Amino acid sequence: MSTATTEHRIDVEGVSVSTEHFIGGERVSSAERFEDISPIDEAVIGEIARGGDEEADRAVQAAHAAFGGWAALGAAGRAPYLHRLADLIDERFEELATVECRDMAMLIRSLRARVIKRGARNYRAYADLSAAYEERDWRSNSTWNRVQRMPAGPAVIITPWNAPFMLSTWKTAPALAAGCTVVLKPAEWSPLSCSLLADLAQEAGFPPGVFNVVQGIGEEVGAALVRHPLVRRVALTGSVGAAREIGQQTARNVVPFTGELGGKNPFIVFADSDLEAAAKKAAGQYDDAGQVCLSGTRILVEDPVADEFLELFNRFADEHVLGDPRDDATTVTPLIHPVHRDRVEGFVERAREHGDEILRGGHRAEIGGLFYEPTLIRPKSNDSEIVQNEVFGPVLCVQTFSGEAEAIELANSTQYGLSGIVYTGSMGRADRVGRALEAGTVWVNTFLVRDLTAPFGGVKLSGVGREGGDYALDFYSDLKTLQILEGSVG
């Protein structure tokens, strides 16, 4: 049973964080709770309210009740709220970074330098994009035509445990800007920064019910949210398995669903590339313990330069420092949770048993805890599990190819298609290979550069739908065509 509560807050390195849900503008408790564990030392940070059917219904009902008023504000009326929220994120970025680092062990320097402030950028960008939207007008068949965007309704946003704050803002920003009300369900392994986000939304003056946060286990409260009949949009960043379950539920209610899912992304190095730059960037894929869906985990190197590349790669990989993410010297962080550490370890052990060659790493790190050694594997064949399935840890594999055709064939040979990275000195090759790769995003001679107006998503099992710019605003809207017979009205 959920009740309004005398709010329970915990101290996270000097930052006060609520452990309760945020529903209809107030903190709400649950009879059951779950433990939130820090990956840094596996200590329990706090016991978090564990929602279920009742909390899911209460949150969706609150979002439904608030929807009419929020939609009626129009894009220009909603924009000031989003800009105020962005300003508060910038003001509190140190607190947000501190909590996120403790909760999911992302590098503190990354959080301070770019990740948290990207959340503020998301709200500003979508506020401005929505306010600048111009309805499309044209004449045909003796009628005057206009396409209008209508806010779709309450939206359920389900976010993952890696980069939870940034990814929550990435999804809630276009939903709110488009005129939807939201129910945000953060991952149970890293819920705290989303609780802080609810505080900031309240401080920014969002009307009660416009922004809600419900915490809990995905199979419990997440499932209850996505099957609720009043929900009109569902957006997920998560696993293929979760997407299949959510897709079945949304199909029953005929609700549009978008999912950004896993990746097994190729990192292609041609002989004409800047090998040192390529090797340094490839070794950088171990950052944040490889827990980045866009990382290039399958390194494909052209035959003539394979030995030279590996020598450079190992030199850069040797520079990595495993340690506390709050230390600026650290480059490789612990894995998020013991369950996930065991999963990563299982992939490597099966690769070893299969006869794949472990070129470096391959064990839990000597410093203990949830740390795993940066690992590089040469697979016995392209059919090896370590090539075909997502590990989501500091585990890369390396293969060689001869020429563009083989590089493209290997790159496209998995069931995933989220991103690709290409290193080459040829503009022609960059264009040919970029066009041929089956991926939602391809970077050439760079990585993780994002234009917020560009479409983002995956192909094959890496996702359905697109986010970014007008693509996201259209997803959270229903499009209506208005037609008026010419000369029939004054």
Coordinates of C-alpha atoms in Angstrom, one line a residue:
M1 CA 0.0 0.0 0.0
S2 CA 1.3 3.5 -0.8
T3 CA 0.7 6.5 1.4
A4 CA 1.7 10.1 1.6
T5 CA 4.6 10.1 4.0
T6 CA 6.8 12.1 6.3
E7 CA 9.5 12.0 3.7
H8 CA 12.4 9.8 4.4
R9 CA 15.7 11.1 3.0
I10 CA 19.2 9.8 3.2
D11 CA 22.6 11.6 3.2
V12 CA 24.7 10.7 0.2
E13 CA 28.1 12.3 0.7
G14 CA 26.5 15.5 2.1
V15 CA 23.6 15.5 -0.4
S16 CA 20.1 14.9 0.9
V17 CA 18.2 12.5 -1.3
S18 CA 14.6 11.2 -0.9
T19 CA 14.1 7.5 -1.0
E20 CA 10.3 7.8 -1.8
H21 CA 8.3 8.0 -5.0
F22 CA 7.3 11.4 -6.4
I23 CA 3.6 11.3 -7.4
G24 CA 1.2 14.1 -8.0
G25 CA 3.6 16.7 -6.6
E26 CA 4.2 14.9 -3.3
R27 CA 6.5 12.2 -1.9
V28 CA 4.8 8.8 -1.5
S29 CA 6.0 5.8 0.4
S30 CA 5.6 2.1 -0.1
A31 CA 5.2 -0.7 2.4
E32 CA 8.0 -2.7 0.7
R33 CA 11.5 -1.4 0.0
F34 CA 14.7 -2.5 -1.8
E35 CA 18.4 -2.0 -1.1
D36 CA 20.4 0.4 -3.3
I37 CA 24.1 -0.7 -3.3
S38 CA 27.0 1.4 -4.3
P39 CA 29.4 -0.3 -6.8
I40 CA 32.3 1.5 -5.3
D41 CA 32.4 -0.5 -2.1
E42 CA 29.2 -2.6 -2.2
A43 CA 27.8 -0.7 0.8
V44 CA 24.1 -0.2 1.1
I45 CA 23.4 3.5 0.4
G46 CA 19.7 3.3 1.4
E47 CA 16.4 1.4 1.3
I48 CA 14.3 2.7 -1.5
A49 CA 10.5 2.6 -1.8
R50 CA 9.5 -0.4 -3.9
G51 CA 6.4 0.4 -6.0
G52 CA 3.9 -2.0 -7.4
D53 CA 0.4 -1.9 -9.1
E54 CA -1.0 0.6 -6.7
E55 CA 1.9 3.1 -7.1
A56 CA 1.8 2.6 -10.9
D57 CA -1.9 3.4 -11.0
R58 CA -1.6 6.4 -8.7
A59 CA 1.2 7.9 -10.8
V60 CA -0.5 7.3 -14.1
Q61 CA -3.8 8.8 -12.7
A62 CA -1.9 11.8 -11.6
A63 CA -0.3 12.2 -15.0
H64 CA -3.6 11.8 -16.7
A65 CA -5.3 14.4 -14.4
A66 CA -2.5 16.9 -15.1
F67 CA -2.3 16.3 -18.8
G68 CA -5.1 18.7 -20.0
G69 CA -3.7 21.7 -18.3
W70 CA -0.1 21.0 -19.3
A71 CA -1.1 20.4 -22.9
A72 CA -3.2 23.6 -23.0
L73 CA -0.1 25.7 -22.2
G74 CA 1.2 25.2 -25.6
A75 CA 4.9 25.0 -26.5
A76 CA 5.6 28.6 -25.6
G77 CA 3.9 28.2 -22.3
R78 CA 5.8 25.1 -21.3
A79 CA 9.2 26.3 -22.4
P80 CA 9.8 28.5 -19.3
Y81 CA 9.4 25.5 -17.0
L82 CA 12.0 23.5 -19.0
H83 CA 14.4 26.4 -19.0
R84 CA 14.0 26.8 -15.2
L85 CA 14.7 23.1 -14.7
A86 CA 17.8 23.4 -16.9
D87 CA 19.0 26.3 -14.9
L88 CA 18.6 24.4 -11.6
I89 CA 20.5 21.4 -13.1
D90 CA 23.4 23.8 -13.9
E91 CA 23.2 25.2 -10.4
R92 CA 23.2 21.8 -8.7
F93 CA 25.4 19.9 -11.0
E94 CA 28.0 19.2 -8.3
E95 CA 25.3 17.6 -6.1
L96 CA 24.0 15.6 -9.0
A97 CA 27.4 14.4 -10.0
T98 CA 28.3 13.4 -6.4
V99 CA 25.1 11.3 -6.0
E100 CA 25.4 9.7 -9.5
C101 CA 29.0 8.8 -8.9
R102 CA 28.2 7.1 -5.6
D103 CA 25.1 5.4 -6.9
M104 CA 26.4 3.9 -10.2
A105 CA 30.2 4.6 -10.1
M106 CA 30.5 6.7 -13.3
L107 CA 33.8 8.7 -13.4
I108 CA 33.3 11.9 -11.4
R109 CA 35.3 13.9 -13.9
S110 CA 33.0 12.8 -16.7
L111 CA 29.9 13.7 -14.7
R112 CA 31.3 17.1 -13.9
A113 CA 32.6 17.9 -17.3
R114 CA 29.8 16.8 -19.6
V115 CA 27.2 14.2 -18.4
I116 CA 25.2 16.2 -15.9
K117 CA 25.3 19.4 -17.9
R118 CA 24.1 17.5 -20.9
G119 CA 20.9 17.0 -18.9
A120 CA 20.4 20.8 -18.8
R121 CA 21.2 21.0 -22.5
N122 CA 18.5 18.4 -23.2
Y123 CA 15.8 20.5 -21.5
R124 CA 16.8 23.7 -23.2
A125 CA 17.2 22.2 -26.6
Y126 CA 13.7 20.6 -26.6
A127 CA 12.0 23.6 -25.1
D128 CA 13.4 25.7 -27.9
L129 CA 12.8 23.1 -30.7
S130 CA 9.1 22.7 -29.6
A131 CA 8.5 26.5 -29.3
A132 CA 10.1 27.0 -32.8
Y133 CA 7.9 24.3 -34.5
E134 CA 6.0 25.6 -37.4
E135 CA 2.8 23.9 -38.6
R136 CA 3.0 22.7 -42.2
D137 CA 0.6 24.5 -44.6
W138 CA -0.2 23.8 -48.2
R139 CA -3.0 23.8 -50.8
S140 CA -4.2 20.8 -52.8
N141 CA -7.5 19.5 -54.3
S142 CA -9.2 22.9 -53.7
T143 CA -8.5 22.6 -49.9
W144 CA -6.2 24.5 -47.5
N145 CA -4.3 22.0 -45.4
R146 CA -2.5 22.2 -42.1
V147 CA -0.6 19.5 -40.1
Q148 CA -0.8 20.1 -36.4
R149 CA 1.0 18.4 -33.5
M150 CA -1.2 17.4 -30.6
P151 CA 0.3 16.2 -27.3
A152 CA -0.3 12.4 -27.0
G153 CA -1.0 12.0 -23.3
P154 CA 0.7 10.5 -20.3
A155 CA 4.1 8.9 -21.2
V156 CA 6.0 6.2 -19.3
I157 CA 9.7 6.6 -19.4
I158 CA 11.9 3.6 -18.4
T159 CA 15.6 4.3 -18.1
P160 CA 18.7 2.1 -17.5
W161 CA 21.2 2.0 -14.7
N162 CA 24.1 3.4 -16.7
A163 CA 24.1 7.3 -17.0
P164 CA 20.6 7.3 -15.4
F165 CA 20.4 11.1 -15.0
M166 CA 21.4 12.0 -18.5
L167 CA 19.3 9.4 -20.2
S168 CA 16.3 10.3 -18.0
T169 CA 16.6 14.0 -19.2
W170 CA 17.1 12.8 -22.7
K171 CA 13.7 11.1 -22.7
T172 CA 11.6 13.3 -20.4
A173 CA 12.7 16.6 -22.1
P174 CA 11.0 15.9 -25.5
A175 CA 8.0 14.3 -23.8
L176 CA 7.4 17.4 -21.6
A177 CA 8.2 19.9 -24.4
A178 CA 5.7 18.1 -26.7
G179 CA 3.0 18.5 -24.0
C180 CA 2.9 15.0 -22.5
T181 CA 3.0 14.4 -18.8
V182 CA 5.5 11.8 -17.6
V183 CA 6.0 8.9 -15.2
L184 CA 9.7 8.2 -15.0
K185 CA 10.7 4.7 -13.8
P186 CA 14.5 4.6 -13.1
A187 CA 16.5 1.4 -12.9
E188 CA 16.6 -0.2 -9.4
W189 CA 20.4 -0.4 -9.4
S190 CA 20.8 3.4 -9.7
P191 CA 17.7 5.4 -8.8
L192 CA 19.0 8.3 -6.7
S193 CA 19.8 11.0 -9.3
C194 CA 16.3 10.6 -10.7
S195 CA 14.9 11.3 -7.2
L196 CA 16.9 14.5 -7.2
L197 CA 15.5 15.3 -10.6
A198 CA 12.0 15.2 -9.2
D199 CA 13.1 17.7 -6.5
L200 CA 14.3 20.0 -9.2
A201 CA 11.2 19.7 -11.2
Q202 CA 9.1 20.6 -8.2
E203 CA 11.4 23.6 -7.5
A204 CA 11.1 24.7 -11.1
G205 CA 7.3 25.0 -10.5
F206 CA 6.0 22.1 -12.6
P207 CA 2.3 21.6 -11.8
P208 CA 1.5 18.5 -9.7
G209 CA 1.3 15.4 -11.8
V210 CA 3.2 16.7 -14.8
F211 CA 6.5 15.0 -13.6
N212 CA 6.3 11.8 -11.6
V213 CA 8.9 9.3 -10.5
V214 CA 8.1 5.7 -9.4
Q215 CA 10.8 3.5 -8.1
G216 CA 10.9 -0.3 -8.0
I217 CA 11.7 -3.5 -9.8
G218 CA 11.1 -3.5 -13.5
E219 CA 9.1 -6.8 -13.6
E220 CA 6.8 -5.3 -10.9
V221 CA 6.1 -1.6 -11.2
G222 CA 7.6 -1.2 -14.6
A223 CA 5.3 -3.9 -16.0
A224 CA 2.3 -2.3 -14.2
L225 CA 3.1 1.1 -15.8
V226 CA 3.4 0.0 -19.4
R227 CA 0.2 -2.0 -19.3
H228 CA -1.9 0.8 -17.8
P229 CA -4.8 1.7 -20.1
L230 CA -4.3 5.5 -19.6
V231 CA -0.7 5.5 -20.9
R232 CA -0.3 6.8 -24.4
R233 CA 3.4 6.5 -25.0
V234 CA 6.2 4.3 -23.7
A235 CA 9.9 4.9 -24.2
L236 CA 12.6 2.5 -23.0
T237 CA 16.4 2.4 -22.9
G238 CA 17.3 -1.1 -21.9
S239 CA 17.7 -4.7 -22.9
V240 CA 16.2 -6.6 -25.8
G241 CA 14.4 -8.9 -23.4
A242 CA 12.7 -5.9 -21.7
A243 CA 11.7 -4.4 -25.1
R244 CA 10.0 -7.7 -26.1
E245 CA 8.0 -7.7 -22.9
I246 CA 7.1 -4.0 -23.2
G247 CA 6.3 -4.3 -26.9
Q248 CA 3.7 -7.1 -26.2
Q249 CA 2.0 -4.9 -23.5
T250 CA 1.9 -1.8 -25.6
A251 CA 0.6 -3.7 -28.6
R252 CA -2.3 -4.8 -26.6
N253 CA -3.2 -1.2 -25.8
V254 CA -2.2 0.0 -29.3
V255 CA 0.3 2.4 -27.8
P256 CA 3.4 3.6 -29.7
F257 CA 6.6 2.4 -28.2
T258 CA 10.2 3.4 -28.8
G259 CA 13.3 1.4 -27.6
E260 CA 17.0 2.1 -27.6
L261 CA 18.5 -1.3 -26.9
G262 CA 21.8 -3.0 -26.8
G263 CA 24.8 -2.9 -29.2
K264 CA 27.7 -5.0 -30.3
N265 CA 29.3 -2.2 -32.3
P266 CA 32.1 -2.5 -34.8
F267 CA 35.3 -0.4 -34.4
I268 CA 36.8 -0.6 -37.9
V269 CA 40.5 0.4 -38.4
F270 CA 41.7 0.7 -42.0
A271 CA 45.4 0.7 -42.9
D272 CA 45.2 4.3 -44.1
S273 CA 44.1 5.7 -40.8
D274 CA 45.9 7.5 -38.1
L275 CA 46.8 4.3 -36.2
E276 CA 47.8 6.0 -33.0
A277 CA 44.6 8.0 -32.8
A278 CA 42.6 4.8 -33.6
A279 CA 44.4 2.7 -31.0
K280 CA 44.0 5.4 -28.3
K281 CA 40.3 5.7 -29.0
A282 CA 39.9 1.9 -29.1
A283 CA 41.6 1.5 -25.7
G284 CA 39.3 4.3 -24.5
Q285 CA 36.3 1.9 -24.9
Y286 CA 37.2 0.5 -21.5
D287 CA 36.2 3.8 -19.9
D288 CA 33.4 3.4 -17.3
A289 CA 34.1 -0.4 -17.3
G290 CA 32.7 -0.7 -20.8
Q291 CA 29.2 -0.1 -19.6
V292 CA 28.3 2.2 -22.5
C293 CA 25.8 0.9 -25.1
L294 CA 27.5 2.8 -28.0
S295 CA 31.0 1.5 -27.3
G296 CA 32.9 -0.1 -30.1
T297 CA 33.4 -3.6 -28.6
R298 CA 34.3 -5.5 -31.8
I299 CA 37.7 -4.1 -33.1
L300 CA 38.2 -4.9 -36.8
V301 CA 41.7 -4.2 -38.1
E302 CA 43.0 -4.3 -41.6
D303 CA 45.5 -7.1 -42.0
P304 CA 48.7 -5.1 -43.0
V305 CA 48.5 -3.0 -39.8
A306 CA 47.1 -5.4 -37.3
D307 CA 50.4 -6.1 -35.4
E308 CA 51.3 -2.4 -35.2
F309 CA 47.8 -1.5 -34.1
L310 CA 47.8 -4.1 -31.3
E311 CA 51.1 -2.8 -30.1
L312 CA 49.7 0.7 -29.9
F313 CA 46.5 -0.5 -28.4
N314 CA 48.2 -2.4 -25.6
R315 CA 50.4 0.6 -24.8
F316 CA 47.3 2.8 -24.3
A317 CA 45.4 0.1 -22.5
D318 CA 48.3 -0.3 -20.0
E319 CA 47.8 3.3 -19.0
H320 CA 44.3 2.6 -17.6
V321 CA 43.9 2.9 -13.8
L322 CA 41.3 0.9 -12.0
G323 CA 40.1 2.6 -8.9
D324 CA 37.6 4.7 -7.1
P325 CA 35.5 6.8 -9.6
R326 CA 35.7 9.8 -7.3
D327 CA 39.5 9.9 -7.9
D328 CA 40.4 11.9 -11.0
A329 CA 43.2 9.5 -11.8
T330 CA 40.8 6.6 -12.3
T331 CA 39.9 5.6 -15.8
V332 CA 38.2 2.2 -15.3
T333 CA 35.4 1.9 -12.8
P334 CA 33.8 -1.0 -11.0
L335 CA 30.9 -2.9 -12.6
I336 CA 27.5 -1.8 -11.4
H337 CA 26.4 -4.8 -9.3
P338 CA 27.5 -8.3 -8.3
V339 CA 24.9 -9.9 -10.6
H340 CA 26.3 -8.0 -13.5
R341 CA 29.9 -8.7 -12.6
D342 CA 29.1 -12.4 -12.6
R343 CA 27.4 -12.0 -16.0
V344 CA 30.5 -10.4 -17.5
E345 CA 32.8 -13.0 -16.0
G346 CA 30.6 -15.8 -17.4
F347 CA 31.0 -14.4 -21.0
V348 CA 34.8 -14.5 -20.6
E349 CA 34.9 -18.0 -19.0
R350 CA 32.7 -19.4 -21.8
A351 CA 35.0 -17.7 -24.4
R352 CA 38.0 -19.4 -22.7
E353 CA 36.3 -22.8 -22.7
H354 CA 35.3 -22.3 -26.4
G355 CA 38.9 -21.9 -27.4
D356 CA 38.9 -18.1 -28.0
E357 CA 42.3 -16.5 -27.2
I358 CA 42.5 -14.2 -24.2
L359 CA 45.1 -11.6 -25.3
R360 CA 44.9 -9.5 -22.1
G361 CA 42.9 -9.5 -18.8
G362 CA 40.3 -12.1 -18.4
H363 CA 39.9 -12.2 -14.6
R364 CA 38.5 -10.2 -11.7
A365 CA 40.9 -7.4 -10.9
E366 CA 43.3 -7.9 -8.0
I367 CA 42.0 -4.8 -6.2
G368 CA 38.8 -6.8 -5.5
G369 CA 35.2 -5.7 -5.3
L370 CA 33.3 -5.3 -8.5
F371 CA 36.4 -4.5 -10.6
Y372 CA 37.1 -6.6 -13.7
E373 CA 40.3 -6.4 -15.7
P374 CA 40.2 -4.7 -19.1
T375 CA 40.1 -7.7 -21.4
L376 CA 40.8 -8.3 -25.1
I377 CA 39.9 -11.6 -26.8
R378 CA 40.8 -13.0 -30.2
P379 CA 37.8 -15.2 -31.1
K380 CA 38.2 -18.6 -32.7
S381 CA 35.5 -17.7 -35.3
N382 CA 33.0 -15.0 -36.1
D383 CA 30.3 -17.2 -34.7
S384 CA 31.8 -17.1 -31.2
E385 CA 29.5 -15.9 -28.5
I386 CA 31.9 -13.2 -27.5
V387 CA 31.5 -11.7 -31.0
Q388 CA 27.8 -12.1 -31.4
N389 CA 26.4 -11.1 -28.0
E390 CA 26.6 -7.9 -25.9
V391 CA 28.7 -8.2 -22.8
F392 CA 28.4 -4.7 -21.5
G393 CA 31.6 -4.7 -19.6
P394 CA 35.4 -4.0 -20.1
V395 CA 35.6 -6.9 -22.7
L396 CA 36.6 -6.2 -26.3
C397 CA 37.3 -8.7 -29.1
V398 CA 39.7 -8.2 -32.1
Q399 CA 39.5 -9.6 -35.6
T400 CA 41.3 -8.8 -38.8
F401 CA 40.0 -8.3 -42.3
S402 CA 41.2 -7.8 -45.9
G403 CA 39.6 -5.0 -47.7
E404 CA 36.4 -3.0 -47.4
A405 CA 34.1 -5.8 -48.5
E406 CA 35.2 -8.1 -45.7
A407 CA 35.2 -5.3 -43.1
I408 CA 31.6 -4.4 -44.0
E409 CA 30.5 -8.1 -43.9
L410 CA 32.1 -8.6 -40.5
A411 CA 30.7 -5.4 -39.1
N412 CA 27.1 -6.3 -40.2
S413 CA 27.3 -9.9 -39.1
T414 CA 25.6 -9.6 -35.7
Q415 CA 22.0 -9.2 -34.7
Y416 CA 22.7 -5.6 -33.4
G417 CA 23.0 -2.3 -35.2
L418 CA 23.3 0.6 -32.8
S419 CA 26.5 2.3 -33.8
G420 CA 29.7 2.0 -35.7
I421 CA 33.1 3.6 -35.5
V422 CA 35.4 3.9 -38.6
Y423 CA 39.0 5.1 -38.8
T424 CA 40.3 5.9 -42.2
G425 CA 42.2 8.6 -44.0
S426 CA 39.9 8.4 -47.1
M427 CA 36.8 10.5 -47.5
G428 CA 35.6 8.2 -50.2
R429 CA 36.0 5.2 -47.9
A430 CA 34.4 7.0 -45.0
D431 CA 31.3 7.6 -47.2
R432 CA 31.1 4.1 -48.7
V433 CA 31.6 2.2 -45.4
G434 CA 29.4 4.7 -43.5
R435 CA 26.6 4.1 -45.9
A436 CA 27.0 0.3 -45.9
L437 CA 27.1 -0.2 -42.1
E438 CA 23.8 -1.4 -40.6
A439 CA 23.7 1.0 -37.7
G440 CA 21.7 4.0 -36.4
T441 CA 24.8 6.2 -35.9
V442 CA 28.3 5.9 -37.5
W443 CA 31.2 8.0 -36.4
V444 CA 34.3 8.5 -38.6
N445 CA 37.6 9.3 -36.8
T446 CA 35.7 10.3 -33.7
F447 CA 33.3 8.9 -31.1
L448 CA 30.4 10.0 -28.9
V449 CA 29.9 13.4 -30.6
R450 CA 26.2 14.1 -30.5
D451 CA 24.0 16.7 -32.3
L452 CA 20.8 16.8 -30.3
T453 CA 18.7 17.5 -33.5
A454 CA 20.0 14.4 -35.3
P455 CA 18.0 11.1 -35.1
F456 CA 19.2 8.6 -32.6
G457 CA 18.4 4.9 -32.3
G458 CA 19.3 1.5 -33.6
V459 CA 18.4 -1.1 -36.3
K460 CA 17.8 -4.8 -36.0
L461 CA 17.8 -5.8 -32.3
S462 CA 19.3 -2.5 -31.3
G463 CA 16.0 -0.7 -31.2
V464 CA 12.8 0.6 -32.7
G465 CA 12.0 4.2 -33.4
R466 CA 14.1 7.3 -33.2
E467 CA 14.9 10.0 -30.7
G468 CA 16.5 13.4 -31.1
G469 CA 15.2 16.6 -32.5
D470 CA 11.8 16.7 -34.2
Y471 CA 11.9 12.9 -34.4
A472 CA 11.4 12.7 -30.6
L473 CA 8.8 15.5 -30.6
D474 CA 6.8 13.7 -33.3
F475 CA 6.9 10.5 -31.2
Y476 CA 5.3 12.2 -28.2
S477 CA 2.6 13.8 -30.4
D478 CA -0.3 12.8 -32.4
L479 CA -0.3 14.5 -35.9
K480 CA -3.6 15.8 -37.2
T481 CA -4.4 17.1 -40.7
L482 CA -6.9 19.9 -40.9
Q483 CA -8.5 20.5 -44.3
I484 CA -10.8 23.4 -45.2
L485 CA -12.5 23.8 -48.6
E486 CA -11.1 26.9 -50.3
G487 CA -13.6 29.8 -50.4
S488 CA -16.0 28.1 -48.0
V489 CA -15.1 30.3 -45.0
G490 CA -14.6 34.0 -44.6

